Amino acid sequence: MNPRFRQCGDSAVLVELDGVEEVLALYDALAADPPNGVTDLLPAARTLLVRFERPAQREAVQSAILRARPAYGGRAAGGEVVVPVVYDGADLADVAALTGLSEREVVEAHTGTAWTVAFSGFAPGFGYLVGGDPRLAVPRRTESRVRVPAGAVALAAGFSAVYPRESPGGWQLIGRAEITVWDLAADPPALLRPGMRVRFAEAGATGANPAAPGTTRGTNPGATGAARPAEAGRG
Amino acid sequence: MAEIRWLEVLVTGPMTTVQDLGRPGRGDLGVGRSGAADRGALRLANRLLANPEGAAGLEVTMGGLQVRAHGHLLVALSGAPCPATVTDAAGRTRGAGHHAVECLPDGATLRLGVPRHGLRTYLAVRGGLDVPAVLGSRATDIMAGVGPERPAPGSVLPVGPPPEMYPVVELAPVPTPHPGEPVLDILPGPRDDWFAPEALRTLCAEPYEVTVDSNRVGMRLRGPRLERLREGELPPEGMVPGALQVPPSGQPTLFLADHPVTGGYPVIAVVRTRDVDRAAQARPGQRIRFRLSRPERR
């Protein structure tokens, strides 16, 4: 690991790393044993933002980051979530055209491999998922939508995501999740948190789970142990 | 059993929210810190009342708030100074001071006018506003849509039990927001290398106007265009309050308390923490200046 420091004001440092795995490994190490004065750790695609209380703590925080022992693979304990999806998104045909796959092949690619939540952003509970089928790397739409419904399953720039709430959005919509991913009444309110593995399953698909629509849909995912594993690895 | 006390909201003015010092450490859920836009002002009002610094109070944008006390309350105003009066239950009216401990007897009404300069006034109550916390905080995050219900006429804001400590001063003689062109210190980075070499000088050469397209999320600024050197998109990365994010238009946005957790446009420089509070008091139409500041000594 070769962390590079970029100054980000007087109370934060942006740590540049080589990729998502390194970001999560350093995030885990620092979350498990936060350096003195650190208030926020914010993992992103290639960076970890570390915020601290006072400008004078910069040097000590940076030394602690250099001393940290990255915890590779520790996030596997983050658990796995199965997200049932109805694949009828408005951009499914466009995604098929962009990737050269048929619509059916897009669905199979999206459900075929497990994704990992790399980080959150854009909106509460909006997890950026990485590690899926590389053929699904499509750009954002040229024009963004004013309203994307809650639960929309989308692709853009190599990521996949489930829109937690109705919001504007520029990603390609391929389906809708039959599960709530942001619920303030649940603890924690976000279903998809950094490090968790996510597997998409076609809702009602034969063989996957005969009773899928009835048992996996829920307004309160916190009620189902499988969908909401115990909090693990948070500092 | 303690006396039950609350504030009744009569009129909110253009925008009033409940704020404390926010919810740090929830970025993994995609939730930012939020909290008072002028953190120093809320802290000061709370200290005047011997509250914990992070007790919840009201953030009042452009004045206009009217509240009635139910039970005997001690309050303090801070931030943007505005004309304020207290009318007691018998109808007698007197002026109320700024940065001062004021009594609101049972039934009294506190009325705020429009601030002469500055944008955000804070009203703290001894005991703090005891509305239900959301994700561990009573801050209202307008970007994330997380926080207590927005106060409206008729809202009841319960007041918590008074702290054990008593106020020790009645008045804090501190400067109020700058009426002219405030100068804000910035530190370059984290992405100043995405810009033309002269962009930082351009940023500091002329004032930028705060546009009406400004709120607790950030202030859109209008001024000299900052030229990019590198095109293309930046993978999303963490943002901080005070960040000067530059979209393709070349006109910077200065992020405030409710900024997005991550952003995809490069940040050329970040306003120093102590100056972010002053930035939050700049009104639309006002002009602000930036000054390059040296990093801390090693």
Short mmCIF file of C-alpha atoms in Angstrom, two decimals:
data_model
loop_
_atom_site.label_atom_id
_atom_site.label_comp_id
_atom_site.label_asym_id
_atom_site.label_seq_id
_atom_site.Cartn_x
_atom_site.Cartn_y
_atom_site.Cartn_z
CA MET A 1 0.00 0.00 0.00
CA ASN A 2 1.30 3.39 -0.98
CA PRO A 3 -0.94 6.12 0.47
CA ARG A 4 -0.48 9.63 -0.98
CA PHE A 5 -1.66 12.59 1.08
CA ARG A 6 -3.54 15.50 -0.43
CA GLN A 7 -4.32 18.50 1.77
CA CYS A 8 -8.05 19.04 2.10
CA GLY A 9 -8.40 22.20 4.16
CA ASP A 10 -6.97 22.53 7.67
CA SER A 11 -8.89 19.66 9.30
CA ALA A 12 -8.83 16.81 6.78
CA VAL A 13 -6.53 14.83 4.58
CA LEU A 14 -7.52 13.05 1.38
CA VAL A 15 -5.61 9.77 1.19
CA GLU A 16 -5.16 8.57 -2.38
CA LEU A 17 -4.88 4.83 -2.91
CA ASP A 18 -4.71 2.49 -5.86
CA GLY A 19 -8.26 1.16 -5.78
CA VAL A 20 -11.37 0.23 -3.89
CA GLU A 21 -9.84 -2.79 -2.14
CA GLU A 22 -7.02 -0.72 -0.66
CA VAL A 23 -9.49 1.99 0.34
CA LEU A 24 -11.67 -0.50 2.22
CA ALA A 25 -8.63 -2.20 3.80
CA LEU A 26 -7.31 1.10 5.18
CA TYR A 27 -10.83 2.19 6.17
CA ASP A 28 -11.28 -1.04 8.16
CA ALA A 29 -7.92 -0.68 9.88
CA LEU A 30 -8.59 2.94 10.88
CA ALA A 31 -12.24 2.30 11.85
CA ALA A 32 -11.16 -0.54 14.15
CA ASP A 33 -8.62 1.70 15.92
CA PRO A 34 -9.34 5.37 15.08
CA PRO A 35 -6.31 7.64 15.50
CA ASN A 36 -6.62 10.32 18.16
CA GLY A 37 -8.75 13.26 16.99
CA VAL A 38 -10.24 11.55 13.93
CA THR A 39 -13.97 12.31 13.60
CA ASP A 40 -14.93 11.00 10.14
CA LEU A 41 -13.66 8.35 7.75
CA LEU A 42 -15.13 8.56 4.28
CA PRO A 43 -14.23 5.83 1.79
CA ALA A 44 -14.73 6.56 -1.92
CA ALA A 45 -13.61 5.09 -5.25
CA ARG A 46 -9.88 5.73 -4.91
CA THR A 47 -9.63 7.86 -1.81
CA LEU A 48 -10.25 7.80 1.90
CA LEU A 49 -11.12 11.18 3.40
CA VAL A 50 -9.96 11.45 7.02
CA ARG A 51 -11.34 14.38 9.02
CA PHE A 52 -9.90 15.40 12.38
CA GLU A 53 -10.77 17.87 15.11
CA ARG A 54 -7.93 20.37 15.07
CA PRO A 55 -5.45 21.58 12.41
CA ALA A 56 -2.54 20.81 14.76
CA GLN A 57 -3.40 17.09 14.64
CA ARG A 58 -2.52 16.72 10.96
CA GLU A 59 0.95 15.31 11.41
CA ALA A 60 -0.05 12.80 14.08
CA VAL A 61 -3.03 11.63 12.00
CA GLN A 62 -0.87 11.20 8.88
CA SER A 63 1.71 9.17 10.82
CA ALA A 64 -1.06 6.98 12.21
CA ILE A 65 -2.35 6.37 8.65
CA LEU A 66 1.16 5.34 7.55
CA ARG A 67 1.46 3.00 10.54
CA ALA A 68 -1.99 1.41 10.02
CA ARG A 69 -2.00 -2.25 9.05
CA PRO A 70 -4.54 -2.54 6.25
CA ALA A 71 -7.09 -5.27 6.94
CA TYR A 72 -7.57 -6.97 3.57
CA GLY A 73 -10.64 -9.15 3.29
CA GLY A 74 -11.94 -8.16 6.70
CA ARG A 75 -15.02 -6.75 5.04
CA ALA A 76 -16.20 -10.23 4.08
CA ALA A 77 -17.69 -10.19 7.55
CA GLY A 78 -19.93 -7.38 6.30
CA GLY A 79 -22.41 -10.05 5.21
CA GLU A 80 -24.34 -10.71 2.04
CA VAL A 81 -27.66 -9.25 0.97
CA VAL A 82 -29.91 -10.66 -1.72
CA VAL A 83 -31.81 -7.94 -3.56
CA PRO A 84 -34.80 -9.16 -5.58
CA VAL A 85 -35.22 -7.12 -8.76
CA VAL A 86 -37.90 -6.80 -11.42
CA TYR A 87 -35.87 -6.10 -14.57
CA ASP A 88 -38.15 -3.71 -16.45
CA GLY A 89 -36.08 -0.51 -16.28
CA ALA A 90 -36.57 2.30 -18.80
CA ASP A 91 -32.96 2.06 -19.99
CA LEU A 92 -32.68 -1.72 -20.24
CA ALA A 93 -32.81 -1.62 -24.04
CA ASP A 94 -30.20 1.17 -24.14
CA VAL A 95 -27.90 -0.78 -21.84
CA ALA A 96 -28.28 -3.82 -24.10
CA ALA A 97 -27.39 -1.66 -27.13
CA LEU A 98 -24.41 -0.07 -25.35
CA THR A 99 -23.00 -3.40 -24.19
CA GLY A 100 -23.80 -5.43 -27.29
CA LEU A 101 -25.70 -7.92 -25.11
CA SER A 102 -29.33 -8.92 -25.36
CA GLU A 103 -31.66 -7.68 -22.61
CA ARG A 104 -31.74 -11.19 -21.22
CA GLU A 105 -27.92 -11.32 -21.17
CA VAL A 106 -27.83 -7.98 -19.31
CA VAL A 107 -30.09 -9.46 -16.62
CA GLU A 108 -27.97 -12.61 -16.44
CA ALA A 109 -24.76 -10.55 -16.18
CA HIS A 110 -26.23 -8.37 -13.43
CA THR A 111 -27.43 -11.35 -11.39
CA GLY A 112 -24.52 -13.61 -12.29
CA THR A 113 -21.81 -12.22 -10.03
CA ALA A 114 -21.79 -10.78 -6.53
CA TRP A 115 -21.21 -7.04 -6.11
CA THR A 116 -19.56 -5.30 -3.15
CA VAL A 117 -20.61 -1.98 -1.61
CA ALA A 118 -17.50 0.17 -1.97
CA PHE A 119 -18.77 3.39 -0.45
CA SER A 120 -21.84 5.59 0.01
CA GLY A 121 -22.57 9.06 -1.27
CA PHE A 122 -24.88 11.12 -3.46
CA ALA A 123 -27.78 10.47 -1.06
CA PRO A 124 -28.33 8.71 2.28
CA GLY A 125 -28.17 4.97 1.75
CA PHE A 126 -26.92 5.26 -1.84
CA GLY A 127 -24.22 2.56 -2.04
CA TYR A 128 -21.80 2.43 -4.96
CA LEU A 129 -21.47 -1.26 -5.89
CA VAL A 130 -18.32 -2.56 -7.55
CA GLY A 131 -16.96 -5.88 -8.73
CA GLY A 132 -19.82 -6.95 -10.99
CA ASP A 133 -19.60 -8.22 -14.55
CA PRO A 134 -17.19 -5.86 -16.38
CA ARG A 135 -19.32 -6.03 -19.54
CA LEU A 136 -21.88 -3.87 -17.70
CA ALA A 137 -19.64 -0.78 -17.58
CA VAL A 138 -21.87 1.79 -19.30
CA PRO A 139 -21.67 5.59 -19.15
CA ARG A 140 -24.22 7.81 -17.43
CA ARG A 141 -27.18 8.92 -19.51
CA THR A 142 -26.44 12.01 -21.61
CA GLU A 143 -29.37 13.73 -19.91
CA SER A 144 -30.14 13.17 -16.30
CA ARG A 145 -33.71 12.50 -15.11
CA VAL A 146 -35.46 14.94 -12.80
CA ARG A 147 -37.14 12.05 -11.00
CA VAL A 148 -35.85 8.54 -10.49
CA PRO A 149 -38.17 6.43 -8.32
CA ALA A 150 -37.06 4.90 -5.03
CA GLY A 151 -35.79 1.37 -5.53
CA ALA A 152 -34.59 1.93 -9.12
CA VAL A 153 -31.69 -0.40 -9.93
CA ALA A 154 -29.12 1.37 -12.06
CA LEU A 155 -25.74 1.21 -13.78
CA ALA A 156 -23.12 3.88 -14.56
CA ALA A 157 -19.34 4.19 -14.87
CA GLY A 158 -18.69 0.60 -13.79
CA PHE A 159 -20.88 0.92 -10.67
CA SER A 160 -24.32 -0.43 -9.89
CA ALA A 161 -26.69 1.06 -7.30
CA VAL A 162 -30.21 1.03 -5.90
CA TYR A 163 -31.73 4.51 -5.56
CA PRO A 164 -32.75 4.70 -1.89
CA ARG A 165 -35.35 7.43 -2.37
CA GLU A 166 -36.97 9.31 -5.21
CA SER A 167 -34.38 11.79 -6.47
CA PRO A 168 -32.89 13.24 -9.63
CA GLY A 169 -30.41 10.91 -11.31
CA GLY A 170 -28.38 10.30 -14.43
CA TRP A 171 -27.72 6.56 -14.21
CA GLN A 172 -29.09 3.93 -16.60
CA LEU A 173 -32.16 2.30 -15.07
CA ILE A 174 -32.45 -1.46 -15.59
CA GLY A 175 -35.00 -2.51 -12.98
CA ARG A 176 -36.60 -1.96 -9.59
CA ALA A 177 -35.68 -3.58 -6.31
CA GLU A 178 -38.45 -5.23 -4.30
CA ILE A 179 -36.77 -4.26 -1.06
CA THR A 180 -36.37 -1.03 0.90
CA VAL A 181 -32.74 0.11 1.04
CA TRP A 182 -33.19 3.25 3.20
CA ASP A 183 -35.46 3.19 6.24
CA LEU A 184 -34.94 5.69 9.06
CA ALA A 185 -36.96 3.47 11.38
CA ALA A 186 -34.39 0.67 11.00
CA ASP A 187 -31.01 0.58 12.74
CA PRO A 188 -28.84 1.06 10.79
CA PRO A 189 -31.15 2.79 8.29
CA ALA A 190 -29.02 1.88 5.23
CA LEU A 191 -29.29 -1.69 3.97
CA LEU A 192 -26.20 -1.41 1.76
CA ARG A 193 -23.10 -0.35 3.69
CA PRO A 194 -19.42 -0.37 2.69
CA GLY A 195 -17.97 -3.87 2.55
CA MET A 196 -21.25 -5.75 2.15
CA ARG A 197 -21.69 -8.24 -0.66
CA VAL A 198 -24.80 -7.81 -2.77
CA ARG A 199 -26.34 -10.40 -5.02
CA PHE A 200 -29.17 -9.38 -7.34
CA ALA A 201 -31.83 -12.00 -8.04
CA GLU A 202 -34.58 -11.78 -10.61
CA ALA A 203 -37.79 -11.45 -8.62
CA GLY A 204 -40.09 -14.39 -9.12
CA ALA A 205 -37.53 -16.18 -11.32
CA THR A 206 -38.17 -19.91 -11.39
CA GLY A 207 -35.75 -21.89 -9.31
CA ALA A 208 -34.24 -18.96 -7.42
CA ASN A 209 -36.77 -19.12 -4.63
CA PRO A 210 -40.27 -20.39 -5.30
CA ALA A 211 -41.80 -18.02 -2.79
CA ALA A 212 -39.48 -15.11 -3.58
CA PRO A 213 -41.91 -12.22 -4.10
CA GLY A 214 -43.86 -13.03 -0.99
CA THR A 215 -41.01 -13.63 1.42
CA THR A 216 -38.22 -11.33 0.33
CA ARG A 217 -40.23 -8.17 -0.19
CA GLY A 218 -40.60 -6.17 2.95
CA THR A 219 -41.22 -2.62 4.02
CA ASN A 220 -38.88 -3.15 6.93
CA PRO A 221 -35.87 -5.12 5.83
CA GLY A 222 -34.59 -4.93 9.40
CA ALA A 223 -37.14 -7.58 10.25
CA THR A 224 -35.44 -10.23 8.14
CA GLY A 225 -32.20 -11.52 9.57
CA ALA A 226 -30.89 -12.63 6.21
CA ALA A 227 -31.32 -9.25 4.59
CA ARG A 228 -29.94 -7.30 7.53
CA PRO A 229 -26.94 -9.08 9.05
CA ALA A 230 -25.57 -7.93 12.36
CA GLU A 231 -23.35 -4.88 12.19
CA ALA A 232 -19.79 -6.03 11.82
CA GLY A 233 -16.44 -4.36 11.62
CA ARG A 234 -17.55 -0.80 12.41
CA GLY A 235 -15.44 1.29 14.74
CA MET B 1 -40.46 16.57 38.81
CA ALA B 2 -39.18 19.37 36.62
CA GLU B 3 -41.50 22.00 35.22
CA ILE B 4 -42.56 21.27 31.63
CA ARG B 5 -41.40 24.06 29.37
CA TRP B 6 -41.57 24.59 25.63
CA LEU B 7 -41.35 27.13 22.84
CA GLU B 8 -44.38 27.64 20.67
CA VAL B 9 -43.56 28.74 17.12
CA LEU B 10 -45.84 31.57 15.94
CA VAL B 11 -44.05 32.69 12.73
CA THR B 12 -40.93 31.15 11.18
CA GLY B 13 -39.65 33.83 8.80
CA PRO B 14 -38.14 32.71 5.44
CA MET B 15 -36.41 29.63 6.88
CA THR B 16 -35.98 28.32 10.39
CA THR B 17 -34.50 24.92 11.27
CA VAL B 18 -33.48 23.11 14.43
CA GLN B 19 -29.70 22.63 14.53
CA ASP B 20 -27.04 21.26 16.83
CA LEU B 21 -23.42 20.43 15.94
CA GLY B 22 -24.50 17.57 13.66
CA ARG B 23 -23.88 13.86 13.23
CA PRO B 24 -20.21 13.09 12.55
CA GLY B 25 -19.05 9.64 11.53
CA ARG B 26 -22.12 8.59 9.46
CA GLY B 27 -20.49 9.02 6.03
CA ASP B 28 -20.57 5.24 5.57
CA LEU B 29 -24.37 5.58 5.37
CA GLY B 30 -24.06 8.46 2.92
CA VAL B 31 -25.15 10.93 5.61
CA GLY B 32 -23.09 14.08 6.17
CA ARG B 33 -22.40 15.94 9.40
CA SER B 34 -24.79 18.87 8.91
CA GLY B 35 -25.46 21.02 12.01
CA ALA B 36 -25.37 24.82 12.46
CA ALA B 37 -24.01 26.59 9.37
CA ASP B 38 -22.21 29.03 11.72
CA ARG B 39 -21.03 26.56 14.34
CA GLY B 40 -19.17 29.16 16.38
CA ALA B 41 -22.35 31.22 16.77
CA LEU B 42 -24.44 28.29 18.08
CA ARG B 43 -21.61 27.32 20.45
CA LEU B 44 -21.41 30.85 21.82
CA ALA B 45 -25.16 31.12 22.43
CA ASN B 46 -25.07 27.80 24.28
CA ARG B 47 -22.05 28.80 26.38
CA LEU B 48 -23.83 31.99 27.42
CA LEU B 49 -26.61 29.81 28.87
CA ALA B 50 -24.18 27.25 30.43
CA ASN B 51 -25.59 24.64 28.02
CA PRO B 52 -23.36 22.00 26.48
CA GLU B 53 -21.96 23.64 23.30
CA GLY B 54 -23.83 21.21 21.10
CA ALA B 55 -27.32 21.70 22.56
CA ALA B 56 -29.98 22.13 19.87
CA GLY B 57 -31.25 25.62 19.05
CA LEU B 58 -32.94 27.38 16.15
CA GLU B 59 -31.10 28.60 13.07
CA VAL B 60 -33.07 31.54 11.69
CA THR B 61 -32.27 32.68 8.14
CA MET B 62 -33.02 36.38 7.44
CA GLY B 63 -34.86 36.84 10.73
CA GLY B 64 -38.64 37.01 11.02
CA LEU B 65 -39.02 34.38 13.77
CA GLN B 66 -41.69 34.77 16.48
CA VAL B 67 -41.87 32.34 19.40
CA ARG B 68 -43.81 32.24 22.68
CA ALA B 69 -42.42 30.87 25.95
CA HIS B 70 -44.42 28.30 27.91
CA GLY B 71 -42.79 28.25 31.31
CA HIS B 72 -39.97 30.54 32.35
CA LEU B 73 -37.08 30.34 29.81
CA LEU B 74 -33.60 31.79 29.50
CA VAL B 75 -32.52 32.40 25.90
CA ALA B 76 -29.59 33.88 23.98
CA LEU B 77 -29.29 35.19 20.41
CA SER B 78 -26.08 34.97 18.39
CA GLY B 79 -24.89 35.10 14.78
CA ALA B 80 -26.43 37.76 12.56
CA PRO B 81 -27.70 40.56 14.84
CA CYS B 82 -31.30 41.53 14.23
CA PRO B 83 -33.66 43.86 16.07
CA ALA B 84 -35.43 41.78 18.73
CA THR B 85 -38.24 42.50 21.17
CA VAL B 86 -39.84 40.66 24.08
CA THR B 87 -43.52 41.25 24.81
CA ASP B 88 -44.66 39.84 28.15
CA ALA B 89 -48.06 38.28 28.87
CA ALA B 90 -49.34 41.69 30.04
CA GLY B 91 -48.45 43.28 26.69
CA ARG B 92 -45.38 45.25 27.81
CA THR B 93 -42.63 45.32 25.13
CA ARG B 94 -38.90 45.83 25.61
CA GLY B 95 -35.82 45.34 23.43
CA ALA B 96 -33.79 42.13 23.63
CA GLY B 97 -30.00 42.14 23.36
CA HIS B 98 -27.68 40.20 21.08
CA HIS B 99 -25.01 37.86 22.52
CA ALA B 100 -26.77 38.31 25.85
CA VAL B 101 -28.71 36.21 28.36
CA GLU B 102 -32.38 37.19 28.14
CA CYS B 103 -35.36 36.14 30.24
CA LEU B 104 -38.56 34.98 28.58
CA PRO B 105 -41.22 34.78 31.31
CA ASP B 106 -44.13 32.37 30.85
CA GLY B 107 -46.35 33.67 28.03
CA ALA B 108 -43.80 36.15 26.67
CA THR B 109 -43.29 36.49 22.91
CA LEU B 110 -39.88 36.99 21.31
CA ARG B 111 -39.94 38.67 17.89
CA LEU B 112 -36.97 38.93 15.53
CA GLY B 113 -36.75 41.55 12.78
CA VAL B 114 -34.52 41.30 9.71
CA PRO B 115 -30.75 41.32 10.34
CA ARG B 116 -28.96 44.47 9.19
CA HIS B 117 -26.06 42.34 8.02
CA GLY B 118 -25.20 38.69 8.25
CA LEU B 119 -27.65 35.96 7.29
CA ARG B 120 -28.17 33.42 10.10
CA THR B 121 -29.24 34.19 13.65
CA TYR B 122 -29.20 31.52 16.37
CA LEU B 123 -31.66 31.25 19.22
CA ALA B 124 -30.48 29.00 22.04
CA VAL B 125 -32.61 28.09 25.05
CA ARG B 126 -31.24 27.07 28.44
CA GLY B 127 -31.79 23.30 28.53
CA GLY B 128 -31.67 23.00 24.74
CA LEU B 129 -34.48 22.07 22.36
CA ASP B 130 -35.48 18.53 23.24
CA VAL B 131 -37.03 17.43 19.93
CA PRO B 132 -36.45 13.76 19.01
CA ALA B 133 -32.95 13.08 17.66
CA VAL B 134 -32.52 11.41 14.26
CA LEU B 135 -29.39 9.26 13.83
CA GLY B 136 -28.03 10.70 17.06
CA SER B 137 -28.50 14.39 16.25
CA ARG B 138 -31.12 17.13 16.14
CA ALA B 139 -29.53 18.76 13.09
CA THR B 140 -31.72 19.36 10.04
CA ASP B 141 -29.89 18.24 6.89
CA ILE B 142 -31.80 19.75 3.96
CA MET B 143 -29.68 17.83 1.44
CA ALA B 144 -30.10 14.38 2.99
CA GLY B 145 -33.65 15.02 4.21
CA VAL B 146 -32.66 13.82 7.67
CA GLY B 147 -33.52 15.54 10.93
CA PRO B 148 -36.37 16.89 13.04
CA GLU B 149 -39.54 18.20 11.46
CA ARG B 150 -39.21 21.74 10.10
CA PRO B 151 -40.71 24.20 12.60
CA ALA B 152 -43.98 25.73 11.38
CA PRO B 153 -46.55 28.04 12.97
CA GLY B 154 -48.06 26.06 15.83
CA SER B 155 -45.03 23.78 16.30
CA VAL B 156 -44.25 22.86 19.88
CA LEU B 157 -40.53 22.66 20.65
CA PRO B 158 -39.96 21.02 24.07
CA VAL B 159 -37.12 22.44 26.18
CA GLY B 160 -34.84 20.05 28.05
CA PRO B 161 -34.00 20.17 31.76
CA PRO B 162 -31.62 23.03 32.65
CA PRO B 163 -27.97 22.00 33.05
CA GLU B 164 -26.38 21.97 36.53
CA MET B 165 -24.07 24.87 35.72
CA TYR B 166 -25.35 28.46 35.81
CA PRO B 167 -24.57 31.24 33.32
CA VAL B 168 -21.56 33.22 34.51
CA VAL B 169 -21.72 36.22 32.15
CA GLU B 170 -24.63 38.16 30.75
CA LEU B 171 -23.02 39.48 27.61
CA ALA B 172 -20.34 38.35 25.14
CA PRO B 173 -18.60 41.29 23.44
CA VAL B 174 -17.64 39.53 20.19
CA PRO B 175 -17.62 40.85 16.63
CA THR B 176 -20.74 40.38 14.54
CA PRO B 177 -20.75 39.37 10.84
CA HIS B 178 -18.84 41.55 8.39
CA PRO B 179 -21.00 44.04 6.47
CA GLY B 180 -18.41 44.58 3.68
CA GLU B 181 -16.33 42.11 1.71
CA PRO B 182 -15.19 39.40 4.11
CA VAL B 183 -11.77 37.91 3.31
CA LEU B 184 -11.67 34.13 3.71
CA ASP B 185 -8.41 32.20 4.06
CA ILE B 186 -8.07 29.18 1.79
CA LEU B 187 -5.63 26.28 1.54
CA PRO B 188 -4.91 24.91 -1.95
CA GLY B 189 -6.03 21.39 -2.85
CA PRO B 190 -6.91 18.62 -2.86
CA ARG B 191 -7.27 18.95 -6.66
CA ASP B 192 -5.55 22.25 -7.51
CA ASP B 193 -3.46 20.27 -10.03
CA TRP B 194 -6.60 19.86 -12.19
CA PHE B 195 -6.54 23.59 -12.88
CA ALA B 196 -4.43 25.97 -14.93
CA PRO B 197 -1.38 27.24 -12.99
CA GLU B 198 -2.84 30.75 -12.65
CA ALA B 199 -6.27 29.56 -11.41
CA LEU B 200 -5.41 29.94 -7.70
CA ARG B 201 -4.18 33.48 -8.35
CA THR B 202 -7.36 34.23 -10.30
CA LEU B 203 -9.44 32.94 -7.37
CA CYS B 204 -7.72 35.36 -4.99
CA ALA B 205 -7.43 38.37 -7.31
CA GLU B 206 -11.03 39.59 -7.54
CA PRO B 207 -14.07 39.28 -5.26
CA TYR B 208 -16.77 36.68 -5.93
CA GLU B 209 -20.45 37.50 -5.56
CA VAL B 210 -22.70 35.22 -3.53
CA THR B 211 -25.62 34.39 -5.85
CA VAL B 212 -29.23 33.76 -4.82
CA ASP B 213 -28.56 30.12 -5.71
CA SER B 214 -27.25 29.55 -2.18
CA ASN B 215 -28.49 27.63 0.84
CA ARG B 216 -27.22 25.39 3.64
CA VAL B 217 -25.78 22.98 1.03
CA GLY B 218 -23.53 25.59 -0.51
CA MET B 219 -23.13 29.00 -2.07
CA ARG B 220 -22.90 29.36 -5.83
CA LEU B 221 -20.40 32.12 -6.51
CA ARG B 222 -20.06 34.42 -9.52
CA GLY B 223 -16.71 35.85 -10.54
CA PRO B 224 -13.62 35.18 -12.63
CA ARG B 225 -13.78 31.78 -14.34
CA LEU B 226 -11.35 29.13 -13.07
CA GLU B 227 -9.81 27.32 -16.05
CA ARG B 228 -9.39 23.57 -15.90
CA LEU B 229 -6.22 21.92 -17.11
CA ARG B 230 -7.56 18.37 -17.02
CA GLU B 231 -10.86 17.41 -18.52
CA GLY B 232 -12.94 14.38 -17.71
CA GLU B 233 -14.69 13.18 -14.61
CA LEU B 234 -13.17 12.69 -11.20
CA PRO B 235 -14.23 9.46 -9.47
CA PRO B 236 -16.48 10.46 -6.54
CA GLU B 237 -14.50 11.51 -3.47
CA GLY B 238 -15.24 12.81 0.03
CA MET B 239 -16.09 16.49 0.49
CA VAL B 240 -15.66 18.85 3.45
CA PRO B 241 -17.37 22.10 4.50
CA GLY B 242 -15.51 25.02 2.95
CA ALA B 243 -14.57 23.06 -0.19
CA LEU B 244 -14.53 25.19 -3.36
CA GLN B 245 -15.82 22.73 -5.93
CA VAL B 246 -15.55 23.78 -9.56
CA PRO B 247 -18.03 22.39 -12.10
CA PRO B 248 -17.37 22.71 -15.85
CA SER B 249 -18.79 26.27 -15.80
CA GLY B 250 -15.61 27.38 -13.97
CA GLN B 251 -17.72 29.18 -11.32
CA PRO B 252 -16.97 27.76 -7.86
CA THR B 253 -19.47 26.51 -5.30
CA LEU B 254 -18.51 26.95 -1.65
CA PHE B 255 -19.84 24.00 0.37
CA LEU B 256 -21.54 24.65 3.70
CA ALA B 257 -22.96 22.41 6.46
CA ASP B 258 -25.29 20.24 4.33
CA HIS B 259 -22.84 19.64 1.46
CA PRO B 260 -23.04 16.30 -0.39
CA VAL B 261 -20.94 13.59 1.25
CA THR B 262 -19.09 12.87 -2.00
CA GLY B 263 -18.64 14.92 -5.14
CA GLY B 264 -17.35 14.35 -8.66
CA TYR B 265 -16.01 17.80 -9.54
CA PRO B 266 -12.50 18.83 -8.53
CA VAL B 267 -11.97 20.99 -5.42
CA ILE B 268 -9.38 23.67 -6.11
CA ALA B 269 -9.07 24.89 -2.50
CA VAL B 270 -10.74 24.66 0.91
CA VAL B 271 -11.70 27.58 3.17
CA ARG B 272 -10.12 27.36 6.63
CA THR B 273 -12.48 25.96 9.28
CA ARG B 274 -12.67 29.22 11.28
CA ASP B 275 -13.64 31.12 8.12
CA VAL B 276 -16.40 28.70 7.04
CA ASP B 277 -18.59 30.20 9.79
CA ARG B 278 -17.99 33.67 8.34
CA ALA B 279 -18.77 32.40 4.84
CA ALA B 280 -22.11 31.08 6.14
CA GLN B 281 -23.02 34.64 7.17
CA ALA B 282 -22.51 36.13 3.68
CA ARG B 283 -25.79 37.12 2.06
CA PRO B 284 -26.79 36.73 -1.57
CA GLY B 285 -25.53 39.82 -3.38
CA GLN B 286 -22.64 40.27 -0.96
CA ARG B 287 -19.11 39.86 -2.28
CA ILE B 288 -16.40 37.76 -0.66
CA ARG B 289 -12.66 37.58 -1.21
CA PHE B 290 -10.27 34.68 -0.91
CA ARG B 291 -6.70 34.81 0.36
CA LEU B 292 -4.12 32.06 0.05
CA SER B 293 -3.06 30.91 3.48
CA ARG B 294 0.02 29.00 4.57
CA PRO B 295 -0.37 25.48 5.93
CA GLU B 296 0.46 24.77 9.58
CA ARG B 297 4.12 24.79 10.59
CA ARG B 298 5.62 21.37 10.85
#
